[in-house]
Coordinates of C-alpha atoms (C1' of nucleotides) in Angstrom, one line a residue:
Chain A
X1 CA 9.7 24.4 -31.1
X2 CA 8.1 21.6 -30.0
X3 CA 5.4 22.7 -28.5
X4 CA 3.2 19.9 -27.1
X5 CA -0.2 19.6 -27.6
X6 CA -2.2 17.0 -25.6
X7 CA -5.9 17.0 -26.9
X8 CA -6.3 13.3 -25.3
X9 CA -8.6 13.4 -22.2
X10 CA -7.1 11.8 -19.3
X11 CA -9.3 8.6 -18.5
X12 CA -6.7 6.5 -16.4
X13 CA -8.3 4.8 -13.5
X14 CA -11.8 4.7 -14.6
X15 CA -11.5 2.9 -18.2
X16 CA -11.8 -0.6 -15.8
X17 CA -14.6 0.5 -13.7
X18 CA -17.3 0.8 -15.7
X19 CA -18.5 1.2 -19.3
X20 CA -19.7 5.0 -18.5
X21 CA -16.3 7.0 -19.5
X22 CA -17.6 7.9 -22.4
X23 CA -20.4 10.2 -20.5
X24 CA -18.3 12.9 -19.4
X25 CA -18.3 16.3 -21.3
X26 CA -19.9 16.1 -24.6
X27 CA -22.6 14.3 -22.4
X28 CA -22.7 16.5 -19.7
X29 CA -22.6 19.7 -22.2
X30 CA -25.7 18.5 -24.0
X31 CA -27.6 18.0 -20.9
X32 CA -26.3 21.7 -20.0
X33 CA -27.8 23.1 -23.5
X34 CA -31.3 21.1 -22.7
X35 CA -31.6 22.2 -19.6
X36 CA -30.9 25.8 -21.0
X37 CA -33.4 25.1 -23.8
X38 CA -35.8 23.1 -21.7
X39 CA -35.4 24.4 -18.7
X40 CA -37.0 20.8 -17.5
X41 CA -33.8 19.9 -15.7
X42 CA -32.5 22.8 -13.9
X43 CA -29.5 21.5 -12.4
X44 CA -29.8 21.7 -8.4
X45 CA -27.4 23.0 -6.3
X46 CA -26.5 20.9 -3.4
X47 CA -23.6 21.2 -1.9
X48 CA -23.5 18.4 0.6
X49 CA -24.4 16.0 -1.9
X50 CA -21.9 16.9 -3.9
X51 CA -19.3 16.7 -0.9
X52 CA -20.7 13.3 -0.3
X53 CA -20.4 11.9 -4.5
X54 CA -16.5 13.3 -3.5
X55 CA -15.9 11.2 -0.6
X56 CA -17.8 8.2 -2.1
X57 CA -15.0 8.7 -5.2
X58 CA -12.6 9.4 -3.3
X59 CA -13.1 6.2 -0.9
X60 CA -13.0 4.0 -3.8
X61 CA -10.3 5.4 -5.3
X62 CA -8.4 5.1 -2.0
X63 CA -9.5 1.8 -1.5
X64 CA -8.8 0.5 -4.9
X65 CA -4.6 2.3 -4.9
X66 CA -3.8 3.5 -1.4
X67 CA -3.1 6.8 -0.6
X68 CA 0.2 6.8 -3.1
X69 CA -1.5 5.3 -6.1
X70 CA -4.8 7.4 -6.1
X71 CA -4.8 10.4 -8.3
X72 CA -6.9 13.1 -7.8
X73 CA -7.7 13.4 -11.2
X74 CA -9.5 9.6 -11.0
X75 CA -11.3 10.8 -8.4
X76 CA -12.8 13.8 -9.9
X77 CA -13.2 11.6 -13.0
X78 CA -15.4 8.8 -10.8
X79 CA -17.4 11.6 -9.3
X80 CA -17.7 13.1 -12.4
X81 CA -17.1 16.8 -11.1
X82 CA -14.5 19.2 -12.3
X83 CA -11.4 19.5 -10.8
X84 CA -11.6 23.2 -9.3
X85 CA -14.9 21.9 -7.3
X86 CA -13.3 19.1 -5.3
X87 CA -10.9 22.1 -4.4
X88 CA -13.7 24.1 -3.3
X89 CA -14.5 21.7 -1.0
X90 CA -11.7 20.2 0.3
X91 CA -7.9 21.6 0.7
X92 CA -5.6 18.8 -0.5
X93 CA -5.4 15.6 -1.3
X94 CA -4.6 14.8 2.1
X95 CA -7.4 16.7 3.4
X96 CA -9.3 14.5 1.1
X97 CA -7.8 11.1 2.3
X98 CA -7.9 12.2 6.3
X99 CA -11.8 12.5 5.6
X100 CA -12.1 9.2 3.8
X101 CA -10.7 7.9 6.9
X102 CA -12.6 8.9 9.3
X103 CA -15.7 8.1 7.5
X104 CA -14.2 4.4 7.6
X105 CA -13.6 4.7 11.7
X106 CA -17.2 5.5 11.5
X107 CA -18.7 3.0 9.2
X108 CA -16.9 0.3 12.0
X109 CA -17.8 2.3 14.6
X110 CA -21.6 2.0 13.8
X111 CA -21.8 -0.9 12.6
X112 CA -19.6 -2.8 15.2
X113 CA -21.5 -0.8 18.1
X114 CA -24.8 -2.1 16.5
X115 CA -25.5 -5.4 17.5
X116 CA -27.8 -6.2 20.0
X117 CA -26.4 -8.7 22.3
X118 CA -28.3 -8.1 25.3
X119 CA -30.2 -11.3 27.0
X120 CA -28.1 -13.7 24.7
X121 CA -26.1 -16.4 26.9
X122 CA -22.3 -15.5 26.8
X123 CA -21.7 -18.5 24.2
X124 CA -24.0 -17.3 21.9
X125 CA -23.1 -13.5 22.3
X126 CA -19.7 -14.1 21.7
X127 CA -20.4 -16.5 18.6
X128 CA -22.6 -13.0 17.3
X129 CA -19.9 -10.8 17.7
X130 CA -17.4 -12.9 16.1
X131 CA -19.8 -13.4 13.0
X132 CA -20.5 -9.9 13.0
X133 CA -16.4 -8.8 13.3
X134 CA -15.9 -10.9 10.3
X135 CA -19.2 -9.7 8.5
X136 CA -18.3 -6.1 8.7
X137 CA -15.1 -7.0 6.6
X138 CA -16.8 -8.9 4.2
X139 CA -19.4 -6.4 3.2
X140 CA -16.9 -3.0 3.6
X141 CA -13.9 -4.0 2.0
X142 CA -12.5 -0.7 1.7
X143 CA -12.5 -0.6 5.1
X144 CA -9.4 -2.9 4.9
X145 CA -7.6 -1.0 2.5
X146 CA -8.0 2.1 4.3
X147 CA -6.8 0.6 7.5
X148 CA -3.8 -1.0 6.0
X149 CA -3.2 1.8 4.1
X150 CA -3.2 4.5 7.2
X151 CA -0.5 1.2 9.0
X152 CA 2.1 1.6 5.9
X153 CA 1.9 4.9 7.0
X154 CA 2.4 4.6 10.2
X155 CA -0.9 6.0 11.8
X156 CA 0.3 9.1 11.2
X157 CA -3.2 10.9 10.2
X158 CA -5.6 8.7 12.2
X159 CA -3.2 10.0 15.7
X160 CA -4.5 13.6 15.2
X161 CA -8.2 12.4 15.0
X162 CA -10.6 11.7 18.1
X163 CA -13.0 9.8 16.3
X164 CA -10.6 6.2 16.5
X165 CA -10.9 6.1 20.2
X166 CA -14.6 6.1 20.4
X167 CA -14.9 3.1 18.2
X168 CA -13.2 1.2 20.4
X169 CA -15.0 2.2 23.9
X170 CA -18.2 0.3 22.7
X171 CA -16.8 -2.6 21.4
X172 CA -14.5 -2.6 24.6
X173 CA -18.0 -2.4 26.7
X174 CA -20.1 -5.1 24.8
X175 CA -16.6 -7.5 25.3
X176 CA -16.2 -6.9 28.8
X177 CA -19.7 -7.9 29.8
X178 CA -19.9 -10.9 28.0
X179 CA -16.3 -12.3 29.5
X180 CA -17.4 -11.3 32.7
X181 CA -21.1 -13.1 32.7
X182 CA -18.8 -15.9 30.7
X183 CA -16.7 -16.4 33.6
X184 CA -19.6 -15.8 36.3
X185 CA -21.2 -18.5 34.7
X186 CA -18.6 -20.7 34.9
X187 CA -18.8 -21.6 30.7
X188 CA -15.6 -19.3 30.3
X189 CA -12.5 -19.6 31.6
X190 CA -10.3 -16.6 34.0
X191 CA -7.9 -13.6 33.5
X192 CA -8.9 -13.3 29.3
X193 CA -7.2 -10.0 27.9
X194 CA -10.1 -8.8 26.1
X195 CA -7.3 -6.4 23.9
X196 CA -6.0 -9.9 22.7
X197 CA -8.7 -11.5 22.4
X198 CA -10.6 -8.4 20.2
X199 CA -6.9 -8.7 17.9
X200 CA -7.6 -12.3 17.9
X201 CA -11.3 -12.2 16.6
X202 CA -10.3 -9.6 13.9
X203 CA -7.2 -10.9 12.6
X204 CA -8.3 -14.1 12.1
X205 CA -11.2 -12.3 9.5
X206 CA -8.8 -9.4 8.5
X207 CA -5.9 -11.6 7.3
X208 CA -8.2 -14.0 5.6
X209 CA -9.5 -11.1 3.4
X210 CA -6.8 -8.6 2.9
X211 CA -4.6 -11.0 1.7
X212 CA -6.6 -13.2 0.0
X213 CA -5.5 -12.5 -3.6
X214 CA -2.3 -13.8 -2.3
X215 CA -3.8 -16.6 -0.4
X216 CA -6.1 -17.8 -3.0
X217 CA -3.3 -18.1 -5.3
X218 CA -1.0 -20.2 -2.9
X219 CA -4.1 -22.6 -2.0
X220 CA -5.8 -22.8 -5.0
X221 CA -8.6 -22.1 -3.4
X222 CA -12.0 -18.9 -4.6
X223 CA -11.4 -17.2 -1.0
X224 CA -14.1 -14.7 -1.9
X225 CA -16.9 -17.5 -2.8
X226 CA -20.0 -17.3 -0.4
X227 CA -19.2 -21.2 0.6
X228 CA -15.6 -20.3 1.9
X229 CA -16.6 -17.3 3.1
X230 CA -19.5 -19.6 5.3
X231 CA -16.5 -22.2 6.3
X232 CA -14.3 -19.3 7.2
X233 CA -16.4 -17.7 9.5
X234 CA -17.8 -21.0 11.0
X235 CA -14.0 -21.9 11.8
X236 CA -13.5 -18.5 13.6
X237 CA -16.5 -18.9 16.0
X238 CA -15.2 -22.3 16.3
X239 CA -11.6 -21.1 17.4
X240 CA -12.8 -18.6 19.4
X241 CA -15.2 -20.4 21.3
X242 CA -12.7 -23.1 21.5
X243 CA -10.2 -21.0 23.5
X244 CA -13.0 -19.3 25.7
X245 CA -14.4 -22.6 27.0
X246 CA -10.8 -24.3 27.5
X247 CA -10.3 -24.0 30.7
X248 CA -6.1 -24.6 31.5
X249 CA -5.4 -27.0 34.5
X250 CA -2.6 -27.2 36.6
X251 CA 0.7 -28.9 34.6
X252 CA -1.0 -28.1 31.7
X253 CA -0.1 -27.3 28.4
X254 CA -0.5 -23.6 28.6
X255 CA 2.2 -21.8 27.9
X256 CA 3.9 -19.3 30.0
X257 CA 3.1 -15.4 29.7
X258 CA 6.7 -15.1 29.0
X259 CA 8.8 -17.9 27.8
Chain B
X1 CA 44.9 22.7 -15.4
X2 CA 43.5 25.4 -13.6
X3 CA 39.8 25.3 -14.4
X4 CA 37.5 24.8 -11.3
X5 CA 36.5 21.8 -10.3
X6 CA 32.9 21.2 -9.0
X7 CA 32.3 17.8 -7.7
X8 CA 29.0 18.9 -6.4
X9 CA 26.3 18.8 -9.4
X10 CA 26.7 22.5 -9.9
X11 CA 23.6 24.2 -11.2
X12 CA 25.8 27.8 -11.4
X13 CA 27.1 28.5 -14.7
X14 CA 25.8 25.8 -16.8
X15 CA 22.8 26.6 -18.1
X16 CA 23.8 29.7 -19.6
X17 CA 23.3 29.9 -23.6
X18 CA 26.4 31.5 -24.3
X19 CA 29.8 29.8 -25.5
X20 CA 30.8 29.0 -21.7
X21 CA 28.7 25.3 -22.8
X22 CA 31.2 23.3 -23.6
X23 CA 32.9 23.8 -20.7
X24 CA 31.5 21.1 -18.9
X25 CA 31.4 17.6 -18.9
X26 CA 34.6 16.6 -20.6
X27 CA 36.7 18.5 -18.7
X28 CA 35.5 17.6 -15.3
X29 CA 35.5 14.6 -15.8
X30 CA 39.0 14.6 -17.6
X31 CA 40.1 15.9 -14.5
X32 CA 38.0 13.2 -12.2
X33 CA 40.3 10.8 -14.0
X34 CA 43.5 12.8 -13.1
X35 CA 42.4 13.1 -9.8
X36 CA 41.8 8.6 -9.6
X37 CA 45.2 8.0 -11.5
X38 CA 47.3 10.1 -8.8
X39 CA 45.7 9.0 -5.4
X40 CA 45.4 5.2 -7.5
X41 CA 41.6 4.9 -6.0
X42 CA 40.7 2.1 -8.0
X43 CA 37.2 1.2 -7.6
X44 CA 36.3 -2.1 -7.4
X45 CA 33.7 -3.5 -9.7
X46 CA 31.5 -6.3 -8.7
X47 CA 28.0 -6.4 -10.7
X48 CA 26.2 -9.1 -8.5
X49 CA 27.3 -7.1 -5.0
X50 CA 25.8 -3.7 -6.7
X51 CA 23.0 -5.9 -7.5
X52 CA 22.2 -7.2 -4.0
X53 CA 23.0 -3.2 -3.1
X54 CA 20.4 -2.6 -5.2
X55 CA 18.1 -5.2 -4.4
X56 CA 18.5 -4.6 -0.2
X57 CA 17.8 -1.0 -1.0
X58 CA 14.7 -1.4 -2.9
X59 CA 13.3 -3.8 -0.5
X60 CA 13.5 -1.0 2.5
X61 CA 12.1 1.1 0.0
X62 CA 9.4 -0.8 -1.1
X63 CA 8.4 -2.4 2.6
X64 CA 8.7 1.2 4.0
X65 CA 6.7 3.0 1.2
X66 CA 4.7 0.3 -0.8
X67 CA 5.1 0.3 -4.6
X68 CA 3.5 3.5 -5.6
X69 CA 4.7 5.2 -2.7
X70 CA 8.4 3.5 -3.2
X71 CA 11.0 6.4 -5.9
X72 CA 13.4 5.2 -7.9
X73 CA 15.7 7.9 -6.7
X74 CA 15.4 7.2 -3.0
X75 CA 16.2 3.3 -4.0
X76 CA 19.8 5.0 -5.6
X77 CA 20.1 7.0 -3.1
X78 CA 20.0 4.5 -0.5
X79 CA 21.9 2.0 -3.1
X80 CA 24.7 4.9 -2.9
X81 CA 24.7 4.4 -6.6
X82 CA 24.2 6.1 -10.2
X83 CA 20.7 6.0 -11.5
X84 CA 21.5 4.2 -14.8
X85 CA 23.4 1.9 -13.2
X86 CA 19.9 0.8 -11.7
X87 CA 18.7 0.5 -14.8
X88 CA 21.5 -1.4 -16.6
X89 CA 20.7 -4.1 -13.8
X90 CA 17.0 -3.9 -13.9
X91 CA 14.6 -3.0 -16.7
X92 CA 12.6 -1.0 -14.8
X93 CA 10.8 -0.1 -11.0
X94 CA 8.3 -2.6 -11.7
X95 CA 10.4 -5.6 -12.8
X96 CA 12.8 -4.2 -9.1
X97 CA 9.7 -4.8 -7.4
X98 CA 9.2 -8.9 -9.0
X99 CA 12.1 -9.7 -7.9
X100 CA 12.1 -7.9 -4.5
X101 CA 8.9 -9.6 -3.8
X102 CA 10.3 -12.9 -4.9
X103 CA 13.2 -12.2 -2.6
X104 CA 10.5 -12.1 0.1
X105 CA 8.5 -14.8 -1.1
X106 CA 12.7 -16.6 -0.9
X107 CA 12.5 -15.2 2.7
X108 CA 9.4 -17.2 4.0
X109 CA 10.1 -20.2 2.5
X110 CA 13.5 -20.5 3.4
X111 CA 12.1 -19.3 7.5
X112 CA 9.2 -21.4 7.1
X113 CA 10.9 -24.2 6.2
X114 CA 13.7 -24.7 8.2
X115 CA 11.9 -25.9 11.4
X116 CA 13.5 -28.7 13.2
X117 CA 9.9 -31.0 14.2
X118 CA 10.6 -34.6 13.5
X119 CA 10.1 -36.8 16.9
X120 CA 8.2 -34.3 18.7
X121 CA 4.9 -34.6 20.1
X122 CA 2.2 -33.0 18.5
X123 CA 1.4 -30.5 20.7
X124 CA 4.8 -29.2 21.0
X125 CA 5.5 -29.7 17.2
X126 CA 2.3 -27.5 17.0
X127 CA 3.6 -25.1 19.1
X128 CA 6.2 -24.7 17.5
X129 CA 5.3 -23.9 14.5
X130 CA 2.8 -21.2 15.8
X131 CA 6.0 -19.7 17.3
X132 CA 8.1 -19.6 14.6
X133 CA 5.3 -18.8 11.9
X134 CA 5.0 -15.8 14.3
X135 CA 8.3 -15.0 14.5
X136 CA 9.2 -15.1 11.2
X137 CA 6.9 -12.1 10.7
X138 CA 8.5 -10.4 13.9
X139 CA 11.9 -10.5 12.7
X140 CA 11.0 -9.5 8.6
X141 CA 8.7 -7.1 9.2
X142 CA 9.6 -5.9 5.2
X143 CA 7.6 -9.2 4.3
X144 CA 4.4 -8.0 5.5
X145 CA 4.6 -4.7 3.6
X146 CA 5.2 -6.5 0.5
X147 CA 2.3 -9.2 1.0
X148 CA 0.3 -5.9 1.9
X149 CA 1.4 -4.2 -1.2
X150 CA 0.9 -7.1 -3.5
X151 CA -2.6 -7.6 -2.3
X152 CA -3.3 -4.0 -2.7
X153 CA -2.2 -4.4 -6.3
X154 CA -4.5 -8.2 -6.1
X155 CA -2.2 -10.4 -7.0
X156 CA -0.9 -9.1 -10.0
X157 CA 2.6 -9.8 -9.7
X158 CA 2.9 -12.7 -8.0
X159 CA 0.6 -14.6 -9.9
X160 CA 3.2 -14.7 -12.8
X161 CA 5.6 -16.2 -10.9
X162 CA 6.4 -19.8 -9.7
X163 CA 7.6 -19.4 -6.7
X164 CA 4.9 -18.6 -4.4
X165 CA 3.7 -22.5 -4.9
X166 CA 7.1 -24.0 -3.4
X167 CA 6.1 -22.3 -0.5
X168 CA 3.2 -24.0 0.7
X169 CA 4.3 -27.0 -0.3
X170 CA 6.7 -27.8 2.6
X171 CA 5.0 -26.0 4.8
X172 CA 1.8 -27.8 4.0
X173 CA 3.7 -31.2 4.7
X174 CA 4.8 -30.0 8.1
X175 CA 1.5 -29.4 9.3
X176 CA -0.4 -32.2 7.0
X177 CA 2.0 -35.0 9.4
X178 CA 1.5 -32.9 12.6
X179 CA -2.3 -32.7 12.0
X180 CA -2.2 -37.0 11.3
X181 CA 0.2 -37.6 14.6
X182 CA -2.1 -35.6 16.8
X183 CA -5.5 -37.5 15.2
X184 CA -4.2 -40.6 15.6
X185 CA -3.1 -39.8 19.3
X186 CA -6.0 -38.8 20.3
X187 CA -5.0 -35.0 21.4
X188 CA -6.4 -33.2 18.4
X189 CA -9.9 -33.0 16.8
X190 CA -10.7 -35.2 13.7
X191 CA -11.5 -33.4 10.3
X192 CA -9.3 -30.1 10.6
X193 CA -9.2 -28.3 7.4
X194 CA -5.3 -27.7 7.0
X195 CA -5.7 -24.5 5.0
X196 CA -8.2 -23.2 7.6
X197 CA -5.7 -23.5 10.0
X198 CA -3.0 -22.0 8.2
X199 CA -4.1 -18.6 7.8
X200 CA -5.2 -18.7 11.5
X201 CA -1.7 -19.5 12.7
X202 CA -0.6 -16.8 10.4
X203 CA -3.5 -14.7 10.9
X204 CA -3.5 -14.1 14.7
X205 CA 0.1 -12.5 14.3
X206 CA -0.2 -10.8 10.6
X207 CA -2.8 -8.9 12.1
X208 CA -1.5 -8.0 15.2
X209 CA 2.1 -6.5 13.4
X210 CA 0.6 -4.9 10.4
X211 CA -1.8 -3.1 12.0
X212 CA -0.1 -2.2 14.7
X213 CA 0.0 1.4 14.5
X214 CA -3.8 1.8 14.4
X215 CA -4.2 -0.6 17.2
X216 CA -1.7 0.8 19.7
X217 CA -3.8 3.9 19.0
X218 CA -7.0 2.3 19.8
X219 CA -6.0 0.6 22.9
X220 CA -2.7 2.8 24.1
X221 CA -0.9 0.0 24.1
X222 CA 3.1 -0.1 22.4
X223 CA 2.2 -3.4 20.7
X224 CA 6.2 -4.3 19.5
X225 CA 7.4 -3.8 22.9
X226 CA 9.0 -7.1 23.8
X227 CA 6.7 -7.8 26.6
X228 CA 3.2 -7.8 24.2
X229 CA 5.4 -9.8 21.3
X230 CA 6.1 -12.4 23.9
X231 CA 2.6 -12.6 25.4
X232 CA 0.9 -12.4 21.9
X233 CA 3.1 -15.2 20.9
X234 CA 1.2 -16.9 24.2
X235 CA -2.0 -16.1 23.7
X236 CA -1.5 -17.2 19.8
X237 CA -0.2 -20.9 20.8
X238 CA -3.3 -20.7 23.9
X239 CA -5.4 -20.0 20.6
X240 CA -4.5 -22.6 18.2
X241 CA -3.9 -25.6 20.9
X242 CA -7.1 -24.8 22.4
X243 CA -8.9 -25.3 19.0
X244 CA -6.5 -28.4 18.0
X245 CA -7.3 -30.0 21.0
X246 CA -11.4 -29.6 21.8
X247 CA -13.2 -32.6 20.7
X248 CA -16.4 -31.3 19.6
X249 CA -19.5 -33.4 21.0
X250 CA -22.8 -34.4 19.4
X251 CA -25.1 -31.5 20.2
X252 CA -21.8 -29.2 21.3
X253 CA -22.1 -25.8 20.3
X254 CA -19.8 -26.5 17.3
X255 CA -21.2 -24.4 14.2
X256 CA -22.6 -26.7 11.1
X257 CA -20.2 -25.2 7.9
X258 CA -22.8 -23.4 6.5
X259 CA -25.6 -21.5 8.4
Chain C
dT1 C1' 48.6 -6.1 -24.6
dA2 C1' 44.9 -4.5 -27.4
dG3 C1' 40.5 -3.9 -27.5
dA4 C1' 36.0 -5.6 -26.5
dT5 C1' 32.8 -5.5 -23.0
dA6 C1' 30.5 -4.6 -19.0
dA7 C1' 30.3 -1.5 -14.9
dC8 C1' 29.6 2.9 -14.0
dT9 C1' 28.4 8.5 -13.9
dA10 C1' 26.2 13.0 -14.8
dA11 C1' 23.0 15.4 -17.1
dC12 C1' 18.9 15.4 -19.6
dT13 C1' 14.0 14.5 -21.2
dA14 C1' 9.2 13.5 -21.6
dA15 C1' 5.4 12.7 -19.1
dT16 C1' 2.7 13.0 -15.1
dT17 C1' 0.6 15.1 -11.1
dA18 C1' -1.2 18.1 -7.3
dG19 C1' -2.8 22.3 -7.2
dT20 C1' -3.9 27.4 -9.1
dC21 C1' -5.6 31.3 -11.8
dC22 C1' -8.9 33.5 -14.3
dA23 C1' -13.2 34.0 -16.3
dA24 C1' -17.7 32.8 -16.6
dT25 C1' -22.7 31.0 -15.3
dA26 C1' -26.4 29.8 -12.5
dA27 C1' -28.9 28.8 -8.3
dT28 C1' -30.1 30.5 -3.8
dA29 C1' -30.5 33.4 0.2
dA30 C1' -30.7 38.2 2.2
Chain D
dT1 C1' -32.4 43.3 -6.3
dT2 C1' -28.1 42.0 -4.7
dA3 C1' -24.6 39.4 -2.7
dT4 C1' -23.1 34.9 -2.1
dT5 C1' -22.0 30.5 -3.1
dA6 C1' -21.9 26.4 -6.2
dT7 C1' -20.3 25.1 -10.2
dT8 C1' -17.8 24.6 -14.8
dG9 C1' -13.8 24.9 -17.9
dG10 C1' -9.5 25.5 -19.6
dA11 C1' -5.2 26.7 -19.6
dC12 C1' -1.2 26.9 -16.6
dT13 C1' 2.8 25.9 -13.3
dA14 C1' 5.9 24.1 -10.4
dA15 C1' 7.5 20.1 -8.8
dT16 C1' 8.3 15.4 -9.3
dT17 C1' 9.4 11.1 -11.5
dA18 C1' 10.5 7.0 -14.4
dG19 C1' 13.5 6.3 -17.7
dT20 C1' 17.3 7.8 -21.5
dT21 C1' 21.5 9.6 -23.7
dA22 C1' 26.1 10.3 -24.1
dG23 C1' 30.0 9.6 -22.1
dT24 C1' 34.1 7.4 -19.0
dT25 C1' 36.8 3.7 -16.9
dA26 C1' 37.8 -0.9 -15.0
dT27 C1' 38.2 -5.7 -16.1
dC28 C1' 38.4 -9.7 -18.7
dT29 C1' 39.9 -12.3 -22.6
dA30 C1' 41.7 -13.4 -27.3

DNA sequence: TAGATAACTAACTAATTAGTCCAATAATAA
DNA sequence: TTATTATTGGACTAATTAGTTAGTTATCTA
């Protein structure tokens, strides 16, 4: 006969975020009666907003524990809905997650296709997008979560979504005609793969940031400060430019395509 | 003698709340004895191989699943082992996962360290290192789900322990001497910020490998085929000489630190 | 060689978690 | 007015999971 009774609110997974736990039902109840008494605050109805304060909870639940270590319940807690409602909306967890994802494909999408490039000299269009690859990490870092998080799993939801390959046919375009009016102009060397080259510009961003709790602790160094943040993306442009403008010579260094 | 024996976990039978309980445990395993006396199976005991067992089979797990993804039960299972014995040889998942991730940490060190470089020329020296940093993540791919993993988690674990520091240290010295050699020769820039350069060389291949599933989506191309490993490693040493060795003029392009 | 100790197993428990059922209320559109 | 949809709440379940208990056996040492 031990019949277990558990009167203790579940608040795991928001107790860190915010001082505001504390809100959720007594609060929510009282502003419930008021509006009943008052009827100064009828509570609107708005179902796409309420899809949205879902997938904005849900992102940064996702991007705080990966797919594995978010619970659902956090996220209904962080959105401050009830349970059965983020079930009315969406069908799983899963469901849930897939969603998140895409809306991070097209928060890079946008925000990568958005820089206006046009009329610059190649040198300078290239040093734009590199500061603009690196900027887009900086200032979405759940972006990099999501990503990595959809990679330990293997791409296995972003595969059934068409929305990935579009990101990458603007980016592609905006690349293509700045190495070709590069090379025209005689400022850029030949034969660049711009698939290596758009890893190359990323990675060196991407790696600095999602791994910089490890980083920071190996080089003793506040990754995340504005001032390191400013040196690291000076350094990329620098590398990048660097290998654009090199152009190999016969006998020279340049290594093989296949050693 | 003649009761049934069930080597399978047999859910028939047992549960019942009649006087058929007792029938159970001591008696099968009684017989379990019986059964290792007569075909003399002895089984051969040897606590540190069942811990390096348990260890490899935690570390697939983890690197396959990440920590919260990663269950105890698929780590025995793959350990071909009893779930307390687990536990009498580790507290608990999360002290499995310390020293996993110290195991890696072990990994890279001993990898990164063990590069033959004395009496080459810079350049080479360099290259070499970009190679084998590269490879290093090529062959161990479990390290770069665990670096992932720990930065998901920010550090948390690592941070307690002392042998992230060791790392960096030989490393460090490696490229600290290259960097001076290739000054003082006159075939690489003045002023290069060694940490900088680090997580590029790193960079430019963690990328690459850990997100490769979303990127061979993007651009429909099998990234860990041999043929894009070898040329990535390429274009990674094209990358890093090419920045090394461009001696930035007055007035050059060359961003100031801080824009 | 006795018996302590450490290696080992099967079965169990307590807690958690994704998702559901049922019953209700309130806003909105037809 | 009526039907629909958005919303809450609470209790519930079925499955899963980290960790434990109670027991057995091999091995080492006094």
């Amino acid at each position: 006969m031990n019949v277990m009774v558990s009167v203790k609110p579940d608040t795991s997974g928001l107790t860190e975020t915010d001082g505001t736990i504390c809100w959720n039902r007594a609060t929510r109840l009282r502003e419930k009666g008021d509006a009943l008494q008052n009827k100064s605050k009828p509570v609107k109805r708005d179902s796409i907003r309420t899809q949205e304060k879902i997938l904005a909870a849900a992102q940064a639940e996702f991007a705080r524990r990966g797919y594995d270590g978010a619970r659902v319940d956090a996220i209904v807690a962080r959105a401050k809905i009830s349970k059965n409602l983020l079930y009315h909306h969406f069908r799983s967890k899963e469901d849930l997650y897939i969603r998140v994802l895409e809306r991070t494909y097209e928060t890079l999408r946008r925000r990568q296709g958005d820089i206006p490039l046009a009329g610059l000299d190649p040198i300078e269009a290239m040093r734009r997008l590199c500061e603009s690859t690196f900027q887009v990490f900086v200032e979405e870092p759940d972006v990099i979560v999501m990503l990595n998080t959809e990679n330990l799993h293997r791409g296995k939801h972003i595969s059934k979504s068409p929305i990935i390959r579009a990101l990458y046919d603007r980016l592609s375009e905006s690349l293509r005609i700045i190495l070709k009016d590069g090379e025209e102009k005689g400022v850029f060397r030949k034969g660049i793969d711009p698939v290596e080259l758009y890893i190359s510009m990323s990675g060196l961003g991407y790696f600095y940031l999602s791994n910089q709790h490890t980083l920071s602790l190996l080089f003793n160094r506040r990754l995340r400060d504005p001032e390191n943040i400013a040196r690291r993306q000076a350094h990329i442009v620098d590398m990048v430019i660097s290998y654009l403008t090199r152009i190999p010579e016969e006998g020279d260094w340049t290594p093989d395509l296949v050693r």
